[in-house]
PDB file of C-alpha atoms and ligand atoms in Angstrom:
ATOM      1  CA  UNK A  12     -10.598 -54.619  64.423  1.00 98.00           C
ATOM      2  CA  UNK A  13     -11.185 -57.399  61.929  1.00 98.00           C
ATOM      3  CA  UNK A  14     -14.359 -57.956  60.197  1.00 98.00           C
ATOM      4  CA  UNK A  15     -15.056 -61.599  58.560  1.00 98.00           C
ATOM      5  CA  UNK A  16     -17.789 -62.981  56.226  1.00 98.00           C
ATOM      6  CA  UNK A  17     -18.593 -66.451  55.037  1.00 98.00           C
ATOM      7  CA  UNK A  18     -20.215 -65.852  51.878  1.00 98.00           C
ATOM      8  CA  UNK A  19     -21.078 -67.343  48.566  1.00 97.00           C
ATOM      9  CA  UNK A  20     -21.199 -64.206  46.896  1.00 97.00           C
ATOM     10  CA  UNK A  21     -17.562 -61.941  47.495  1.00 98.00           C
ATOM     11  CA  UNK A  22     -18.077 -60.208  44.813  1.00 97.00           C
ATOM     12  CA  UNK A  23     -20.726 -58.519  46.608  1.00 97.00           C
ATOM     13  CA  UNK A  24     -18.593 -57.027  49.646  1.00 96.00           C
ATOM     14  CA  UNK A  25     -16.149 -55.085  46.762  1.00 95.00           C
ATOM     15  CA  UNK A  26     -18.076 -51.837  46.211  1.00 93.00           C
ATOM     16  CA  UNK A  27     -19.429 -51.410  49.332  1.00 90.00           C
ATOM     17  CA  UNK A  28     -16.265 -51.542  51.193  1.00 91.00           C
ATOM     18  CA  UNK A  29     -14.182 -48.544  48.340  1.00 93.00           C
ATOM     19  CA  UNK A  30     -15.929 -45.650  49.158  1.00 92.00           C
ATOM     20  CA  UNK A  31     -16.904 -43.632  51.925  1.00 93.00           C
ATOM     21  CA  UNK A  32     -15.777 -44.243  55.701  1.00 93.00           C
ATOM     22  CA  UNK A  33     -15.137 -47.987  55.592  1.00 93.00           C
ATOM     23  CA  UNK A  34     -13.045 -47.487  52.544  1.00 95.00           C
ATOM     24  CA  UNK A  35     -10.540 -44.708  54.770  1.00 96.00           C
ATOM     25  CA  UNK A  36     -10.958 -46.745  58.129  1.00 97.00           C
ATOM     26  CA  UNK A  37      -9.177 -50.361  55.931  1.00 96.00           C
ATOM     27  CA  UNK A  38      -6.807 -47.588  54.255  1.00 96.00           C
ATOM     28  CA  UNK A  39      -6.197 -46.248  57.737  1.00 97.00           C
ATOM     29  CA  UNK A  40      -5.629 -49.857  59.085  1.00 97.00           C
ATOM     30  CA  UNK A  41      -7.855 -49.033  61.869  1.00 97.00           C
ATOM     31  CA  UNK A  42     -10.273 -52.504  60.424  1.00 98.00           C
ATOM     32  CA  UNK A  43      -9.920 -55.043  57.705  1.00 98.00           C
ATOM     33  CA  UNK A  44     -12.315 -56.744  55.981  1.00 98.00           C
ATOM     34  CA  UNK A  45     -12.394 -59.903  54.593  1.00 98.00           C
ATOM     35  CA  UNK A  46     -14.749 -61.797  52.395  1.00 98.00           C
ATOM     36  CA  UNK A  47     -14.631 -65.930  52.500  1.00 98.00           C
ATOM     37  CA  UNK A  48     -15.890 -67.438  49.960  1.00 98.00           C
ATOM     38  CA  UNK A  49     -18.237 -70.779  50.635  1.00 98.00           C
ATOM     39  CA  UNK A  50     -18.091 -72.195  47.175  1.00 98.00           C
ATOM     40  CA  UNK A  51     -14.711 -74.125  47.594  1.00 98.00           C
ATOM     41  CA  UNK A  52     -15.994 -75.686  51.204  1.00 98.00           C
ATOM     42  CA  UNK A  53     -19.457 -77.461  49.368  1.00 98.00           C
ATOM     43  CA  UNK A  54     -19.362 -81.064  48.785  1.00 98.00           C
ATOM     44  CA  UNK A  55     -18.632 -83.144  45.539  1.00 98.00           C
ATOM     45  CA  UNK A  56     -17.516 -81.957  41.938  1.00 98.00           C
ATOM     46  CA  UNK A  57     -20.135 -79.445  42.239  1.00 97.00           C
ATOM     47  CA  UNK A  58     -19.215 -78.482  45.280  1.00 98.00           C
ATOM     48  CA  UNK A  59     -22.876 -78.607  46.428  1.00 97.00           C
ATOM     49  CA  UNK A  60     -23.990 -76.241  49.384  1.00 97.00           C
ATOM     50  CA  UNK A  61     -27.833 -76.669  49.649  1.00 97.00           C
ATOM     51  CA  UNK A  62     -30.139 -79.638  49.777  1.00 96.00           C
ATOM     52  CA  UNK A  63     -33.536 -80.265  50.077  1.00 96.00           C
ATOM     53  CA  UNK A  64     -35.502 -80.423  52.744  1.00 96.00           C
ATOM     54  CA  UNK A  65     -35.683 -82.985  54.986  1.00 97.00           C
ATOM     55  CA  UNK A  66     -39.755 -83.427  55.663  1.00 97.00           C
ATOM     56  CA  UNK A  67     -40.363 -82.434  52.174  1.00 96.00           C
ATOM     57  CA  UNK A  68     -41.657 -78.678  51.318  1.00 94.00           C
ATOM     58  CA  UNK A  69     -40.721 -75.958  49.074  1.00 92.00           C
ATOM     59  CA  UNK A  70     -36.844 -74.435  48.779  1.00 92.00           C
ATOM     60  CA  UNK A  71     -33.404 -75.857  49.655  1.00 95.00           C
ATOM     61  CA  UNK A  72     -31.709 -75.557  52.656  1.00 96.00           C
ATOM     62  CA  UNK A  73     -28.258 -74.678  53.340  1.00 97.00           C
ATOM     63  CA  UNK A  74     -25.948 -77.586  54.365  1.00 97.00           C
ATOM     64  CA  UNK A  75     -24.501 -77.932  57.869  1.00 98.00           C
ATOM     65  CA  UNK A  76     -20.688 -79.257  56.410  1.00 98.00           C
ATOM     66  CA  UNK A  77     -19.972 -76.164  53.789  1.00 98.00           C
ATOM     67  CA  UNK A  78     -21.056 -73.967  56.746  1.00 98.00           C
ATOM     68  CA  UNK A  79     -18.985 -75.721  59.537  1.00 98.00           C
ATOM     69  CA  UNK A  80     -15.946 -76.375  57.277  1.00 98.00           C
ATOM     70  CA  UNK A  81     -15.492 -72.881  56.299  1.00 98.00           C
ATOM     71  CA  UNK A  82     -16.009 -71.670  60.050  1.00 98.00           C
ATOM     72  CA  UNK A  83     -12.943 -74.266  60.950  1.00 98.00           C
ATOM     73  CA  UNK A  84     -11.162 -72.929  58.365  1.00 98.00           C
ATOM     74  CA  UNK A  85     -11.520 -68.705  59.096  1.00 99.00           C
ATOM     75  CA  UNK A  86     -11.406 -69.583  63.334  1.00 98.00           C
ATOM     76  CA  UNK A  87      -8.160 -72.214  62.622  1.00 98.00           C
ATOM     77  CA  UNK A  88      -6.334 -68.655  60.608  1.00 98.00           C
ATOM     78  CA  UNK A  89      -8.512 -66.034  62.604  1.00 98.00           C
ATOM     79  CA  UNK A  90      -8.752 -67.339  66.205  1.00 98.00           C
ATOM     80  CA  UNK A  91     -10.939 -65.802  69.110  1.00 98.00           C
ATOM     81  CA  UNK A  92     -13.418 -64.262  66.261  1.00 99.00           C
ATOM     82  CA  UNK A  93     -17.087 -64.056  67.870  1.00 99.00           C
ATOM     83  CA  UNK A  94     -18.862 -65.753  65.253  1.00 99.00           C
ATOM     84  CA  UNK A  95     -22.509 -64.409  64.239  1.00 98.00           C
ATOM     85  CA  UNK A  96     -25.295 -66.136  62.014  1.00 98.00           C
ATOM     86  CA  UNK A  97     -27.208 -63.348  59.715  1.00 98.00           C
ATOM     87  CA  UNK A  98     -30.528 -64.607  59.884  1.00 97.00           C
ATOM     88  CA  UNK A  99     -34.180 -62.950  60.457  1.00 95.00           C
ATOM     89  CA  UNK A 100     -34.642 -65.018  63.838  1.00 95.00           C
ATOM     90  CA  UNK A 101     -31.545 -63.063  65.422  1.00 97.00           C
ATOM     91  CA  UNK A 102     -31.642 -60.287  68.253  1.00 98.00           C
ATOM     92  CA  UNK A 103     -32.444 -57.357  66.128  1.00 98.00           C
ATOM     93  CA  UNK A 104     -29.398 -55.515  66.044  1.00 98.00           C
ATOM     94  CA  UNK A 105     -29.762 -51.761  67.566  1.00 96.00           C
ATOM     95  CA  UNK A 106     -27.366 -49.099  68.856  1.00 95.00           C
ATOM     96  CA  UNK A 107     -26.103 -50.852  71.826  1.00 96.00           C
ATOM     97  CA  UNK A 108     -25.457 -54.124  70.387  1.00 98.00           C
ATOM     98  CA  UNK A 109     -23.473 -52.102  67.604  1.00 98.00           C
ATOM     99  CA  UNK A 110     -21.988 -50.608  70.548  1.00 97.00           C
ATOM    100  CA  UNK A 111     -21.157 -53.808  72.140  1.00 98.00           C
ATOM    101  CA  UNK A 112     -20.136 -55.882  69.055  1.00 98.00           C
ATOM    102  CA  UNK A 113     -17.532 -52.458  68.621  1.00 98.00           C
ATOM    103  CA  UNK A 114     -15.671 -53.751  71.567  1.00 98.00           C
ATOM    104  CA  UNK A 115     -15.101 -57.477  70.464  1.00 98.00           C
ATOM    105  CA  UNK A 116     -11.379 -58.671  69.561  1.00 98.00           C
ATOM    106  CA  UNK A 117      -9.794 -59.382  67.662  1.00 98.00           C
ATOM    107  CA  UNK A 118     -13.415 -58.953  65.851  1.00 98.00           C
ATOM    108  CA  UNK A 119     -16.293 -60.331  64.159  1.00 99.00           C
ATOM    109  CA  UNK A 120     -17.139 -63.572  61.732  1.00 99.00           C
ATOM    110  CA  UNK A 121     -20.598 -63.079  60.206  1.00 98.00           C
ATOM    111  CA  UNK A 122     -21.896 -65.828  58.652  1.00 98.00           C
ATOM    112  CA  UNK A 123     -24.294 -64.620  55.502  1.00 98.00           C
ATOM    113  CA  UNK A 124     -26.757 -67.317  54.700  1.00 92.00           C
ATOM    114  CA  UNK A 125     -28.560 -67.568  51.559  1.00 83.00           C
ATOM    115  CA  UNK A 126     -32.167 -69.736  50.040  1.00 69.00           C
ATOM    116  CA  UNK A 127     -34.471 -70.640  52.496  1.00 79.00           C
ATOM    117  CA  UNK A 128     -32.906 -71.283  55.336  1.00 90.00           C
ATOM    118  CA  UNK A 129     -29.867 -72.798  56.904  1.00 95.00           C
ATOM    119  CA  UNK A 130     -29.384 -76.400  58.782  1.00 97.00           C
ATOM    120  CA  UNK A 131     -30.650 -75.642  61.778  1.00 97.00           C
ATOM    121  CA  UNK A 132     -27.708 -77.533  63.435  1.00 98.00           C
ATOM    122  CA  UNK A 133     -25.334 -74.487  62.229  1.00 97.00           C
ATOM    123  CA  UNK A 134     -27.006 -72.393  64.809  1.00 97.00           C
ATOM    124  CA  UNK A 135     -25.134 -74.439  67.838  1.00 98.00           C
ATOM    125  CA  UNK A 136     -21.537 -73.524  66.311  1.00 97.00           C
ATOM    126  CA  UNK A 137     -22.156 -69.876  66.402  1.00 98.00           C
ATOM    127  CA  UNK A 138     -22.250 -67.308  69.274  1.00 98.00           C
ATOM    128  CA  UNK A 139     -24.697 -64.976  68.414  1.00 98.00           C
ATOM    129  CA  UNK A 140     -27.645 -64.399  66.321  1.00 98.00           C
ATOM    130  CA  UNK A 141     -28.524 -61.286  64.599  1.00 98.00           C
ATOM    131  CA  UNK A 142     -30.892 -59.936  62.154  1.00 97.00           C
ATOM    132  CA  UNK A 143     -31.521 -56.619  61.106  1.00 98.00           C
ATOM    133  CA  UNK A 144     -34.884 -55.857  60.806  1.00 97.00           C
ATOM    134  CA  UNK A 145     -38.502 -58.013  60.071  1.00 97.00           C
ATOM    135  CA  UNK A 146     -38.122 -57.884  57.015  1.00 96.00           C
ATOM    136  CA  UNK A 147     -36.583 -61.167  54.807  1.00 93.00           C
ATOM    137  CA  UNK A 148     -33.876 -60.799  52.615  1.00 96.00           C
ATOM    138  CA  UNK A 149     -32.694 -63.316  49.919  1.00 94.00           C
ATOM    139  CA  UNK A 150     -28.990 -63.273  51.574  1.00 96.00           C
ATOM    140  CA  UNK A 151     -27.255 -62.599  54.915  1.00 97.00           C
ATOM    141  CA  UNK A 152     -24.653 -60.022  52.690  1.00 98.00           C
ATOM    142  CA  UNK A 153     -26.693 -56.837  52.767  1.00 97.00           C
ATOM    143  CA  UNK A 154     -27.113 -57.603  56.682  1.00 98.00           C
ATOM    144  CA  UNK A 155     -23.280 -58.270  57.142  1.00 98.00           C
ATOM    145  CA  UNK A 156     -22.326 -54.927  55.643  1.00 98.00           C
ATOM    146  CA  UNK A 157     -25.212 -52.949  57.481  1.00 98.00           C
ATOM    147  CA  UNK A 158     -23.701 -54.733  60.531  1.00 98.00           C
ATOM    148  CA  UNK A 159     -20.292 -53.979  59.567  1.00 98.00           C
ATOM    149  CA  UNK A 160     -20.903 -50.011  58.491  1.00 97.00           C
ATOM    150  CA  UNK A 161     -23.199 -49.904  62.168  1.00 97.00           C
ATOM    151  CA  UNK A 162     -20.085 -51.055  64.352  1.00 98.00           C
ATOM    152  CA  UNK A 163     -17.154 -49.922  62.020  1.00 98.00           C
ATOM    153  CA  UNK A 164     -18.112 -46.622  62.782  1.00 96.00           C
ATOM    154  CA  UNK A 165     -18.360 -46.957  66.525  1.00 97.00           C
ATOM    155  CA  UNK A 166     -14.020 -48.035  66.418  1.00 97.00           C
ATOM    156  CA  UNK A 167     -12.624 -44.827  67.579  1.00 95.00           C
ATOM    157  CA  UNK A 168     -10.424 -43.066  64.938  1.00 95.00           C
ATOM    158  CA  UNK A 169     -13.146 -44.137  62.055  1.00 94.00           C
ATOM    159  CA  UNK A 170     -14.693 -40.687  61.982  1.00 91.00           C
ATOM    160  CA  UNK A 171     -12.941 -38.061  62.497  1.00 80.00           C
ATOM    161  CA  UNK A 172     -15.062 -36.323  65.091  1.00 69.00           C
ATOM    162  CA  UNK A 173     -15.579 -38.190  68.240  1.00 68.00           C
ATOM    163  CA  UNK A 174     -18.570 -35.620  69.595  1.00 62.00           C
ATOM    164  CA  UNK A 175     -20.575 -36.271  66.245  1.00 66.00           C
ATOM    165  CA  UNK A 176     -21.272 -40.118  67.298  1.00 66.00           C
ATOM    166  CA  UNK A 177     -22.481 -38.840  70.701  1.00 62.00           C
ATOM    167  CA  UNK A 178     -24.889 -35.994  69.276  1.00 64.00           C
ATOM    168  CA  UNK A 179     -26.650 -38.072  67.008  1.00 67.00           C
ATOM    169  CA  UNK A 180     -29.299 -40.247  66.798  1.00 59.00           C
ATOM    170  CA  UNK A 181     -29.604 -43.751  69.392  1.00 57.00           C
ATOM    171  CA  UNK A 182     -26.400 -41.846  71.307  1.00 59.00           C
ATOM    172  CA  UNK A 183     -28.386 -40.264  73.968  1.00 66.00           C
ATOM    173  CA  UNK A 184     -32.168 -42.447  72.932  1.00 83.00           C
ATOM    174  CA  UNK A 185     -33.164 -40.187  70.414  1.00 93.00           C
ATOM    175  CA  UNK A 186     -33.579 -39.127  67.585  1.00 96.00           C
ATOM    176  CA  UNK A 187     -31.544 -36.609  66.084  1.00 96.00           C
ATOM    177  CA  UNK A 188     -32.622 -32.782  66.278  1.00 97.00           C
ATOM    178  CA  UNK A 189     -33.182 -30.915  62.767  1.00 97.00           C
ATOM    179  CA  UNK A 190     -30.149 -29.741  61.021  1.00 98.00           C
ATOM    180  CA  UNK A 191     -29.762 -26.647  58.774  1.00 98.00           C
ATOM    181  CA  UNK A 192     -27.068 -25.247  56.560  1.00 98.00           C
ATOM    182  CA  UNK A 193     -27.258 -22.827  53.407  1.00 98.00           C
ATOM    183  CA  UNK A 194     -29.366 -20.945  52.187  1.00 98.00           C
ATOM    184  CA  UNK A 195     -31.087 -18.938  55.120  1.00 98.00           C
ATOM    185  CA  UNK A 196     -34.166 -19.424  53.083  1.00 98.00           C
ATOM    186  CA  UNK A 197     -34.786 -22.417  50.541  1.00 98.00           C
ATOM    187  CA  UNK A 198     -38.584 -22.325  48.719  1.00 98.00           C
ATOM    188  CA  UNK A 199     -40.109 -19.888  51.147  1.00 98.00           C
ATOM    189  CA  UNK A 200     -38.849 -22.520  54.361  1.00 98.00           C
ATOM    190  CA  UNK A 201     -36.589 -20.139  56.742  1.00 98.00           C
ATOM    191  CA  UNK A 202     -33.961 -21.757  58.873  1.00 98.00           C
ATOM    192  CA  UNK A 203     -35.024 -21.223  62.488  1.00 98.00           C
ATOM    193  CA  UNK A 204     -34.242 -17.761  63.850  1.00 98.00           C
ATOM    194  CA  UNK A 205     -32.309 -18.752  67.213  1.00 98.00           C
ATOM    195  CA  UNK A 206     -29.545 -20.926  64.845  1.00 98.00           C
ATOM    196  CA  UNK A 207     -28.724 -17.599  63.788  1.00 98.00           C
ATOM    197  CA  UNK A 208     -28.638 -16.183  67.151  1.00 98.00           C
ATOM    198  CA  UNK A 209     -25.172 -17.137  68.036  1.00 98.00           C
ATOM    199  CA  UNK A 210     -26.277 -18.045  71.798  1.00 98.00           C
ATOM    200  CA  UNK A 211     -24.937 -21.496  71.774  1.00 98.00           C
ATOM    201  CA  UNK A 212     -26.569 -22.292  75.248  1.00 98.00           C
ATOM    202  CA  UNK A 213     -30.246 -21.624  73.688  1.00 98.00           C
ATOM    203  CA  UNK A 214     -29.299 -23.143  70.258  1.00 98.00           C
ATOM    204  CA  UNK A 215     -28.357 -26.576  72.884  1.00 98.00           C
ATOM    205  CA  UNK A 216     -31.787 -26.250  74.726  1.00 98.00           C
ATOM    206  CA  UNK A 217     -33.755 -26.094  71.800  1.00 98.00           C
ATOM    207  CA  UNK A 218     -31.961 -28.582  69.783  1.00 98.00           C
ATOM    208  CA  UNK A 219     -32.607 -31.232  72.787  1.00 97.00           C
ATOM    209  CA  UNK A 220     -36.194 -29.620  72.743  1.00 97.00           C
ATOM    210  CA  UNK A 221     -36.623 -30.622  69.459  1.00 98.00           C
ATOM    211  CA  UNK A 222     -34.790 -34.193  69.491  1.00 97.00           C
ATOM    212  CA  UNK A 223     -37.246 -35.271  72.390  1.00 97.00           C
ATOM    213  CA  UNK A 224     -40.528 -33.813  70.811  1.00 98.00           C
ATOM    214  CA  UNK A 225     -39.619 -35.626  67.338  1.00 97.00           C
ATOM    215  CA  UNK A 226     -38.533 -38.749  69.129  1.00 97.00           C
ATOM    216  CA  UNK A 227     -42.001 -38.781  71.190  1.00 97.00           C
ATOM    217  CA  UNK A 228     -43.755 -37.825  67.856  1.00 98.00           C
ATOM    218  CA  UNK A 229     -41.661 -40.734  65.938  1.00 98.00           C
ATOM    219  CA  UNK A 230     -40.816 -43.293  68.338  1.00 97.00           C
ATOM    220  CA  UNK A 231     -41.858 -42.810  71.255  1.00 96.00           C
ATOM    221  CA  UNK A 232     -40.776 -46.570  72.249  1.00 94.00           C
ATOM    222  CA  UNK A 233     -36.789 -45.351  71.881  1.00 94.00           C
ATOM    223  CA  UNK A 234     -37.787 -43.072  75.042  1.00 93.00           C
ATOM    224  CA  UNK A 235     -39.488 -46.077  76.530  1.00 85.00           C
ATOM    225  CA  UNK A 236     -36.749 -48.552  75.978  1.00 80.00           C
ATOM    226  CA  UNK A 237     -34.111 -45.614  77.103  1.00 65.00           C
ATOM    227  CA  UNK A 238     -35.764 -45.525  80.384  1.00 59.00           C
ATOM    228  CA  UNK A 239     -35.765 -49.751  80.885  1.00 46.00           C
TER     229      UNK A 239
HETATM  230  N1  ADE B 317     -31.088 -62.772  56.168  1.00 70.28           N
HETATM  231  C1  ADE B 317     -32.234 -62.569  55.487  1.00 70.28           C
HETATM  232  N2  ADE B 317     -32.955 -61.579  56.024  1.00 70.28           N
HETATM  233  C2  ADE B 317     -32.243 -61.118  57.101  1.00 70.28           C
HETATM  234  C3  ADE B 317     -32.453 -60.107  58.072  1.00 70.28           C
HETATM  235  N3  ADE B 317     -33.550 -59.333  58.077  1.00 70.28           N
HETATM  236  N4  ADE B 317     -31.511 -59.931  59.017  1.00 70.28           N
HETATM  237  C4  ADE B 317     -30.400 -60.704  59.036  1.00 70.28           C
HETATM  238  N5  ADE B 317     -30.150 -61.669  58.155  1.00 70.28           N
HETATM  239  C5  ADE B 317     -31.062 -61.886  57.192  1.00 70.28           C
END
C-alpha cells in the first residue's frame, strides 16, 4: 500500500519512518512512503504558499494553487490515491476508519496543512476529511504520520502476529486488559495469582473481565458506540 503526503516540511517524515514497524513494513515492501514537498508548487520567485486573509483578521492562509498543483502533480504519477485533508474539522479518525482507510488502493494522499488555515476551496478537491483529535496543531505532519502508523499497521504482514491486532485495544470495543511480565513481584505489587495458574480458559475469562470493567471505568462511551 502506498502512503503520500503533501508537505512543506519533508524533512519531518525522515525519522519517524527509520525505526520501529513502519521502518521493516517499507524494508519489507509491504508500504512505501513518500513525502512531497509543497515549496516548488508556490507561486512567484518566492514561491509563495500563504496569503492573507481575505476579510482581514489575524494569520495567513494557505493558497488554493500550491495546494491544487501539487495534488495534480502526485494523482497525474500516483493515480486512484484517495486524497485526505489533515485538518481539525475532519471526522475524527478512530479504529474503524483506520480499519477502513487499511483497505484503500493503491493507497492514501494526505494533505498536511500548515498556519491558520487552508483556502477553503481546497476542501472540494479532496475526498475525505480527517483530524485526529480536538486539539490544534501548528501542521497537518504529526497527524499524517499518526494516520499513517494507525493504518500501516492494520496491512496484513506489518506485524508479525495477526491475533495481537485482534486482542488489543478498539479490536473487540475495548480497552485492553492488564498485562504482566517479570518479576512475579515488582515494589511489593504481585502479578495476579490466576496468570500463574496455567488454566488458559480462566486466564481468557478474567482477562475479558477485566478489559470490560476498565473500559466501563475509562470509557464507557467505546461500549456505547460498540453497541450503535
Ligand atoms: N492539523 C492541525 N491540527 C490537526 C488535528 N488535530 N487533526 C488533523 N489535522 C490537524
Amino acid at each position: 500500500m502506498e502512503f503520500h503526503v503533501i508537505t512543506l516540511f519533508p524533512g519531518m517524515f525522515e525519522s519517524p519512518l527509520a525505526a520501529g514497524m513502519v521502518a521493516r513494513a517499507i524494508e519489507a515492501g509491504l508500504i512505501s512512503v513518500t513525502a512531497h514537498p509543497l515549496r516548488p508548487f508556490g507561486l512567484g520567485s518566492y514561491r509563495q504558499v500563504d496569503d492573507a486573509p481575505y476579510g482581514g483578521g489575524s494569520g495567513m492562509v494557505m493558497r488554493a494553487e500550491p495546494i491544487a498543483a501539487a495534488i495534480d502533480d502526485v494523482m497525474g504519477q500516483h493515480p486512484g490515491l484517495m486524497r485526505i485533508l489533515m485538518t481539525p474539522q475532519g471526522e475524527p479518525l478512530d479504529q474503524s476508519i483506520a480499519r477502513e482507510l487499511a483497505r484503500v488502493r493503491p493507497g492514501l494522499l494526505l494533505i498536511a496543512g500548515r498556519y491558520e488555515g487552508i483556502d477553503e476551496r481546497i476542501r472540494s478537491i479532496v475526498d475525505r476529511e480527517i483530524s485526529i483529535g480536538d486539539y490544534v496543531l501548528s501542521g497537518g505532519e504529526l497527524p499524517a504520520m499518526v494516520t499513517i502508523e494507525a493504518v500501516a499497521r492494520l496491512i496484513p504482514g506489518v506485524l508479525g502476529n495477526p491475533e495481537s491486532l485482534t486482542e488489543e485495544s478498539f479490536g473487540a470495543d475495548t480497552l485492553e486488559y492488564p498485562h504482566y511480565t517479570r518479576p512475579e513481584e515488582f515494589r511489593g505489587m504481585r502479578v495476579p495469582e490466576i496468570l500463574l495458574s496455567g488454566d488458559h480458559a480462566r486466564i481468557r475469562a478474567w482477562r475479558e473481565a477485566q478489559a470490560l470493567d476498565r473500559t466501563r471505568q475509562r470509557r464507557p462511551d467505546l461500549l456505547r458506540r460498540g453497541r450503535g
